[in-house]
CSV table of C-alpha atoms in Angstrom, one decimal:
chain,number,residue,atom,x,y,z
A,616,MET,CA,0.1,0.0,-0.1
A,617,PHE,CA,1.0,3.5,-0.7
A,618,MET,CA,1.2,6.1,2.3
A,619,THR,CA,1.4,9.6,2.5
A,620,GLU,CA,2.6,11.1,5.8
A,621,SER,CA,1.4,14.9,6.2
A,622,VAL,CA,1.1,17.7,8.7
A,623,TYR,CA,-2.4,19.5,8.7
A,624,ALA,CA,-2.5,23.3,8.5
A,625,SER,CA,-5.5,25.7,8.7
A,626,ALA,CA,-5.0,28.0,5.3
A,627,THR,CA,-6.0,31.4,4.2
A,628,VAL,CA,-5.1,32.8,0.7
A,629,GLN,CA,-3.7,36.8,0.8
A,630,PRO,CA,-2.5,38.8,-1.7
A,631,ASP,CA,1.7,38.7,-1.8
A,632,SER,CA,3.2,42.0,-0.5
A,633,LEU,CA,0.1,43.0,1.7
A,634,TYR,CA,0.7,45.5,3.8
A,635,GLN,CA,-1.1,48.4,6.0
A,636,ALA,CA,-1.1,52.0,4.9
A,637,PHE,CA,-0.6,54.3,8.2
A,638,ALA,CA,-0.1,58.5,8.0
A,639,ALA,CA,2.8,59.9,9.4
A,640,VAL,CA,0.9,62.6,10.8
A,641,SER,CA,-2.5,63.2,12.6
A,642,GLY,CA,-5.5,65.3,11.2
A,643,ILE,CA,-9.0,64.8,9.4
A,644,LEU,CA,-9.5,62.9,6.4
A,645,LYS,CA,-9.9,65.1,3.6
A,646,ASN,CA,-10.4,62.8,0.7
A,647,ASN,CA,-9.8,59.1,-0.4
A,648,LEU,CA,-7.9,59.6,-3.9
A,649,VAL,CA,-8.8,56.0,-4.9
A,650,GLU,CA,-11.3,53.5,-4.4
A,651,GLU,CA,-11.4,49.4,-3.4
A,652,GLY,CA,-10.6,47.7,-6.5
A,653,ASP,CA,-8.4,50.4,-8.0
A,654,LEU,CA,-5.0,49.3,-9.5
A,655,ILE,CA,-2.0,51.6,-8.5
A,656,LYS,CA,1.8,52.4,-8.7
A,657,ASN,CA,4.7,53.1,-6.5
A,658,GLY,CA,4.2,56.7,-5.5
A,659,ASP,CA,0.5,57.2,-6.2
A,660,PRO,CA,-1.4,59.3,-4.3
A,661,LEU,CA,-4.0,57.7,-1.9
A,662,ILE,CA,-5.2,59.6,0.7
A,663,GLN,CA,-5.4,63.3,1.8
A,664,ILE,CA,-5.2,64.8,4.9
A,665,ILE,CA,-6.3,68.1,6.0
A,666,ASN,CA,-4.1,70.5,7.5
A,667,SER,CA,-3.1,73.7,5.4
A,668,ALA,CA,-0.4,74.8,8.0
A,669,PRO,CA,2.1,72.7,6.3
A,670,GLU,CA,1.1,74.0,2.9
A,671,LEU,CA,1.6,77.5,3.7
A,672,ASN,CA,4.8,76.7,5.6
A,673,ALA,CA,5.9,75.3,2.5
A,674,ASP,CA,4.8,78.2,0.5
A,675,ASN,CA,6.8,80.8,2.5
A,676,ALA,CA,10.0,78.8,2.4
A,677,ARG,CA,9.7,78.9,-1.1
A,678,LEU,CA,9.3,82.6,-1.4
A,679,ASN,CA,12.1,82.7,1.2
A,680,LEU,CA,14.1,80.2,-0.9
A,681,ASN,CA,13.9,82.5,-4.2
A,682,LEU,CA,14.4,85.6,-2.5
A,683,ALA,CA,17.8,84.1,-0.9
A,684,GLU,CA,18.6,82.9,-4.3
A,685,GLU,CA,18.0,86.4,-6.1
A,686,ASN,CA,20.1,87.7,-3.4
A,687,TYR,CA,23.0,85.4,-4.2
A,688,LYS,CA,22.6,84.5,-7.7
A,689,GLY,CA,20.6,87.1,-9.2
A,690,SER,CA,21.5,90.0,-11.7
A,691,ALA,CA,20.1,92.2,-9.1
A,692,ALA,CA,22.3,90.8,-6.3
A,693,ILE,CA,23.6,92.4,-3.6
A,694,LEU,CA,27.3,91.1,-4.8
A,695,THR,CA,26.5,93.3,-7.8
A,696,ALA,CA,27.0,96.4,-6.1
A,697,LEU,CA,29.7,95.4,-4.0
A,698,GLU,CA,31.7,94.5,-7.4
A,699,ASP,CA,31.1,97.6,-8.5
A,700,GLU,CA,32.4,98.8,-5.5
A,701,ILE,CA,35.7,96.6,-5.9
A,702,GLN,CA,36.1,98.2,-9.3
A,703,ALA,CA,35.9,101.7,-7.8
A,704,ALA,CA,38.3,101.4,-5.4
A,705,GLN,CA,40.5,99.4,-7.2
A,706,LEU,CA,40.6,102.3,-10.1
A,707,SER,CA,41.1,105.0,-7.4
A,708,LEU,CA,44.1,103.1,-6.1
A,709,MET,CA,45.7,102.3,-9.7
A,710,ASN,CA,45.6,106.2,-9.7
A,711,ASP,CA,46.5,107.1,-6.3
A,712,SER,CA,49.5,104.5,-6.9
A,713,ILE,CA,50.3,106.3,-10.0
A,714,ASN,CA,50.3,109.9,-8.7
A,715,TYR,CA,52.4,108.7,-5.6
A,716,PHE,CA,55.2,107.1,-7.5
A,717,ARG,CA,55.5,109.7,-9.6
A,718,GLN,CA,55.7,112.3,-6.6
A,719,LYS,CA,58.1,110.2,-5.1
A,720,ARG,CA,60.4,110.1,-7.7
A,721,LEU,CA,60.2,113.9,-8.0
A,722,TRP,CA,60.7,114.3,-4.2
A,723,GLU,CA,64.0,112.0,-4.5
A,724,GLN,CA,65.0,114.4,-7.4
A,725,GLN,CA,64.4,117.3,-4.9
A,726,ILE,CA,61.3,118.2,-6.7
A,727,GLY,CA,58.2,119.8,-5.6
A,728,SER,CA,57.1,120.1,-1.5
A,729,GLN,CA,57.0,117.4,1.3
A,730,VAL,CA,53.6,118.2,1.8
A,731,GLN,CA,53.1,117.5,-1.5
A,732,PHE,CA,54.5,114.1,-1.2
A,733,GLU,CA,53.1,113.3,2.3
A,734,ASN,CA,49.5,114.2,0.5
A,735,LYS,CA,50.0,111.7,-2.3
A,736,LYS,CA,51.3,108.8,0.1
A,737,LEU,CA,48.3,109.2,2.5
A,738,ALA,CA,45.9,108.9,-0.6
A,739,TYR,CA,47.7,105.9,-2.0
A,740,GLU,CA,47.4,104.0,1.4
A,741,LEU,CA,43.8,105.1,2.2
A,742,SER,CA,43.2,103.8,-1.3
A,743,GLN,CA,44.7,100.4,-0.6
A,744,ASN,CA,42.7,100.3,2.7
A,745,LYS,CA,39.5,101.3,0.8
A,746,PHE,CA,40.3,98.3,-1.8
A,747,ARG,CA,41.3,95.9,0.8
A,748,LEU,CA,38.2,96.5,2.8
A,749,ALA,CA,35.9,96.2,-0.4
A,750,LYS,CA,37.2,92.8,-0.8
A,751,ASN,CA,37.0,91.9,2.3
A,752,ARG,CA,33.4,93.1,2.7
A,753,TYR,CA,32.6,91.4,-0.8
A,754,ASP,CA,34.0,88.1,0.6
A,755,ARG,CA,32.3,88.3,3.9
A,756,THR,CA,28.5,89.1,2.2
A,757,GLN,CA,29.4,86.2,-0.7
A,758,LYS,CA,29.7,83.7,2.4
A,759,GLU,CA,26.6,85.4,4.5
A,760,LEU,CA,24.4,85.1,1.1
A,761,SER,CA,25.8,81.5,0.4
A,762,THR,CA,24.7,80.3,3.9
A,763,GLN,CA,21.2,81.9,4.0
A,764,TRP,CA,20.7,80.7,0.5
A,765,GLN,CA,21.6,77.0,1.7
A,766,GLN,CA,19.6,77.9,4.8
A,767,ALA,CA,16.6,79.0,3.1
A,768,ARG,CA,16.9,75.4,0.4
A,769,ASN,CA,16.9,73.2,3.8
A,770,SER,CA,14.0,75.2,5.3
A,771,TYR,CA,11.8,74.7,1.9
A,772,GLU,CA,12.9,70.9,1.6
A,773,THR,CA,12.0,70.5,5.1
A,774,ALA,CA,8.8,72.1,4.8
A,775,LYS,CA,7.9,71.1,1.6
A,776,THR,CA,8.4,67.4,3.0
A,777,ASN,CA,6.3,67.8,6.2
A,778,ALA,CA,3.5,69.0,3.7
A,779,GLU,CA,4.1,65.9,1.6
A,780,ASP,CA,3.2,63.7,4.8
A,781,PHE,CA,-0.1,65.0,4.7
A,782,THR,CA,-0.4,62.9,1.3
A,783,VAL,CA,-0.4,58.9,2.0
A,784,THR,CA,1.1,57.3,-0.9
A,785,SER,CA,1.5,53.7,-2.5
A,786,LYS,CA,4.6,51.9,-1.6
A,787,ILE,CA,3.9,49.6,-4.1
A,788,ASN,CA,2.6,48.5,-7.7
A,789,GLY,CA,-0.5,46.6,-6.6
A,790,LYS,CA,-4.0,47.0,-6.2
A,791,VAL,CA,-6.2,48.8,-3.5
A,792,TYR,CA,-8.1,46.0,-1.1
A,793,ALA,CA,-9.6,48.1,1.6
A,794,LEU,CA,-10.0,51.6,2.6
A,795,PHE,CA,-10.5,51.8,6.7
A,796,LYS,CA,-11.6,55.6,6.7
A,797,GLN,CA,-14.0,57.9,5.2
A,798,PRO,CA,-13.8,61.6,4.9
A,799,GLY,CA,-14.4,63.6,7.7
A,800,GLU,CA,-13.2,61.1,10.0
A,801,ILE,CA,-10.0,61.5,12.5
A,802,VAL,CA,-6.9,60.3,11.5
A,803,THR,CA,-3.8,59.1,13.6
A,804,THR,CA,-0.7,57.6,13.1
A,805,MET,CA,-1.7,54.4,15.2
A,806,GLU,CA,-4.8,53.5,12.9
A,807,PRO,CA,-4.3,51.9,9.4
A,808,LEU,CA,-6.1,53.5,6.4
A,809,ALA,CA,-5.4,51.2,3.7
A,810,ALA,CA,-4.9,47.7,2.5
A,811,LEU,CA,-2.9,47.1,0.0
A,812,GLY,CA,-1.1,44.1,-2.3
A,813,SER,CA,-0.1,42.4,-5.4
A,814,LYS,CA,-2.7,42.8,-7.7
A,815,ASP,CA,-2.3,39.2,-9.7
A,816,VAL,CA,-0.1,37.5,-7.2
A,817,PHE,CA,-1.2,35.7,-4.2
A,818,ILE,CA,0.2,33.4,-1.6
A,819,ILE,CA,-1.1,30.6,1.0
A,820,GLU,CA,-0.5,31.5,4.7
A,821,LEU,CA,-0.7,28.2,6.4
A,822,LEU,CA,-0.9,28.1,10.2
A,823,VAL,CA,1.2,25.0,11.2
A,824,ASP,CA,1.0,23.6,15.3
A,825,GLU,CA,4.4,24.0,17.1
A,826,VAL,CA,4.8,20.3,17.4
A,827,ASP,CA,4.9,19.9,13.7
A,828,ILE,CA,7.1,22.8,12.9
A,829,VAL,CA,10.3,21.2,13.1
A,830,LYS,CA,9.1,18.7,10.3
A,831,ILE,CA,8.5,21.5,7.5
A,832,SER,CA,11.2,22.7,5.5
A,833,PRO,CA,11.0,25.0,2.2
A,834,GLY,CA,10.1,23.1,-0.8
A,835,LEU,CA,7.9,20.7,0.4
A,836,GLN,CA,4.5,20.0,-1.6
A,837,VAL,CA,1.3,21.3,-0.1
A,838,LEU,CA,-2.2,19.9,-1.0
A,839,VAL,CA,-4.7,22.9,-0.6
A,840,THR,CA,-8.4,22.8,-0.4
A,841,LEU,CA,-10.6,25.8,-0.2
A,842,ASP,CA,-14.0,26.6,0.7
A,843,ALA,CA,-14.7,28.6,-2.3
A,844,TYR,CA,-13.4,25.5,-4.5
A,845,LYS,CA,-15.4,22.4,-2.9
A,846,ASN,CA,-14.4,19.7,-5.4
A,847,SER,CA,-10.9,20.8,-6.1
A,848,VAL,CA,-7.4,20.1,-4.8
A,849,PHE,CA,-4.6,22.8,-5.7
A,850,GLU,CA,-0.7,21.5,-5.6
A,851,ALA,CA,1.7,24.2,-3.7
A,852,SER,CA,5.2,24.2,-2.3
A,853,ILE,CA,6.5,26.0,0.9
A,854,HIS,CA,8.1,29.4,0.2
A,855,LYS,CA,9.1,30.7,3.8
A,856,ILE,CA,8.7,30.0,7.3
A,857,TYR,CA,8.3,32.5,9.7
A,858,PRO,CA,10.6,31.9,13.0
A,859,ARG,CA,8.5,33.7,15.3
A,860,LYS,CA,5.6,31.6,17.1
A,861,ASP,CA,2.3,33.2,18.0
A,862,GLU,CA,1.6,32.8,21.4
A,863,ARG,CA,-1.7,33.1,21.5
A,864,SER,CA,-2.7,30.1,18.7
A,865,GLN,CA,0.4,28.0,19.5
A,866,THR,CA,1.0,27.8,15.7
A,867,PHE,CA,4.2,29.0,13.2
A,868,LYS,CA,3.1,30.8,10.1
A,869,VAL,CA,4.3,29.3,6.9
A,870,GLU,CA,3.7,30.8,3.5
A,871,GLY,CA,2.9,28.5,0.3
A,872,ILE,CA,2.7,29.3,-3.4
A,873,PHE,CA,0.4,28.1,-6.0
A,874,LYS,CA,1.7,25.8,-8.7
A,875,ASP,CA,-1.2,26.3,-10.6
A,876,PRO,CA,-3.5,29.2,-8.8
A,877,PRO,CA,-7.4,29.1,-9.1
A,878,LYS,CA,-8.3,31.7,-11.8
A,879,THR,CA,-10.4,33.9,-9.5
A,880,LEU,CA,-8.7,34.2,-6.0
A,881,TYR,CA,-9.5,36.9,-3.2
A,882,PRO,CA,-8.2,38.0,0.1
A,883,GLY,CA,-9.1,36.1,3.0
A,884,LEU,CA,-10.4,32.9,0.7
A,885,ALA,CA,-10.1,30.3,3.8
A,886,GLY,CA,-9.4,26.2,3.3
A,887,GLU,CA,-6.9,23.4,4.7
A,888,GLY,CA,-3.7,22.5,3.7
A,889,ASN,CA,-1.9,19.6,3.9
A,890,ILE,CA,2.2,19.6,3.7
A,891,ILE,CA,3.4,16.2,2.5
A,892,ILE,CA,6.5,15.5,4.6
A,893,ALA,CA,7.1,12.0,3.8
A,894,GLU,CA,5.9,9.5,1.1
A,895,LYS,CA,6.4,5.6,0.8
A,896,GLU,CA,5.3,2.7,-1.1
A,897,ASN,CA,4.5,-1.2,0.0
A,898,VAL,CA,3.8,-0.4,3.6
A,899,LEU,CA,1.7,-2.0,6.2
A,900,THR,CA,-0.8,0.6,7.8
A,901,LEU,CA,-3.1,-0.1,10.0
A,902,PRO,CA,-6.1,2.3,11.2
A,903,LYS,CA,-5.0,5.0,14.1
A,904,SER,CA,-8.5,3.7,15.7
A,905,TYR,CA,-7.3,-0.3,16.6
A,906,LEU,CA,-4.2,1.1,18.2
A,907,ILE,CA,-4.1,1.4,22.5
A,908,ASN,CA,-1.8,3.4,24.2
A,909,GLY,CA,-0.8,5.0,20.8
A,910,ASN,CA,1.8,1.8,19.8
A,911,GLN,CA,-0.2,-1.2,20.9
A,912,VAL,CA,-2.7,-3.6,19.2
A,913,ARG,CA,-5.3,-6.3,20.7
A,914,THR,CA,-4.8,-9.5,18.9
A,915,ARG,CA,-6.0,-13.3,19.4
A,916,ASP,CA,-2.6,-13.9,21.4
A,917,GLY,CA,-2.9,-10.5,23.5
A,918,ILE,CA,-1.7,-7.5,23.5
A,919,VAL,CA,1.3,-6.8,20.9
A,920,GLN,CA,4.1,-3.9,21.1
A,921,LEU,CA,4.3,-2.3,17.4
A,922,LYS,CA,7.3,-0.5,16.0
A,923,ILE,CA,5.3,3.0,14.3
A,924,GLY,CA,6.7,4.4,11.1
A,925,LEU,CA,4.4,6.9,9.0
A,926,GLN,CA,1.5,8.5,10.3
A,927,SER,CA,-1.5,10.0,8.2
A,928,LEU,CA,-4.6,11.3,9.7
A,929,ASP,CA,-6.3,8.2,9.9
A,930,GLN,CA,-3.4,5.5,9.2
A,931,VAL,CA,-0.2,4.5,10.8
A,932,GLU,CA,2.8,2.2,9.4
A,933,VAL,CA,3.2,-0.6,11.0
A,934,LEU,CA,7.2,-1.5,11.1
A,935,GLU,CA,7.4,-4.5,13.6
A,936,GLY,CA,5.2,-6.2,16.0
A,937,ILE,CA,2.4,-7.7,13.4
A,938,ASP,CA,2.6,-8.7,9.4
A,939,GLU,CA,-0.6,-8.5,7.2
A,940,LYS,CA,-1.9,-12.0,8.2
A,941,THR,CA,-2.3,-10.9,11.7
A,942,ALA,CA,-5.6,-10.8,13.5
A,943,ILE,CA,-6.5,-7.5,15.1
A,944,LEU,CA,-9.3,-6.9,17.5
A,945,LYS,CA,-10.8,-3.6,17.7
A,946,PRO,CA,-10.2,-2.0,21.5
A,947,GLU,CA,-13.6,-2.1,23.4
A,948,GLU,CA,-14.8,1.0,24.2
């Protein structure tokens, strides 16, 4: 006889990449921008939350950024006036330099007066200081305007991000499966607003008892029956085993993937799964109802100890203790 040993698991169909979308801020739900069943792409807006302050802050930050950029880079920038001052100071310095060195040569030839020489020298030194101050003022102003421009840009990016927090967007390409809030309702960061997942790829969530989880490994075959498809059995394989036990149900979650899925699937379809952990041909089997204390049977010669092998829901494999000719008596109830 051919015998299969399997592990039973309750099964629930869910879309792949299923997740719940939350708001990053609290407020009032202004509008659901999508409907249940809509197909969405990564980054698409889903839900708009009311709060005008972030939008106003972002607009003010944008205006400040434009002003700072105009001051730093624009044609009418403050730096342009300072550049003109530097050019004027440079021209004045060149003129005073020529006059000073000309007067210096004359003075060395004992031509002219000392007063004239001292005046030319003083004018030259003043022009040098004026030129240096103009350059220093330009460098300082340029640094200040650059800093103000960078700060304004950072403020604008921060304000824009804060404003974007009031629009919940999709993180995947997929489908909207549920919307949990309606316009006018209060939104908090602790409550989900929508459920999103893959539009055509579904997985099977299997709950395996903790006593059986050690028998499960990726790649094992699963036979799945769904309540929505009463007379059909679907093949699947184990894809992923979650290592954390659910303390309430004392089960582990295991994911399976359909080999040939049904044509129509919906989130939450329930059923059962049998995970095939061993198969053997030409085995001696016995109904479990004939067992006493899990590994004994009653024969005409008395109680016999058995060595048990594979087990299914209602059959066990007998390795030692009896053979196919042994007459087995059903235990008294």
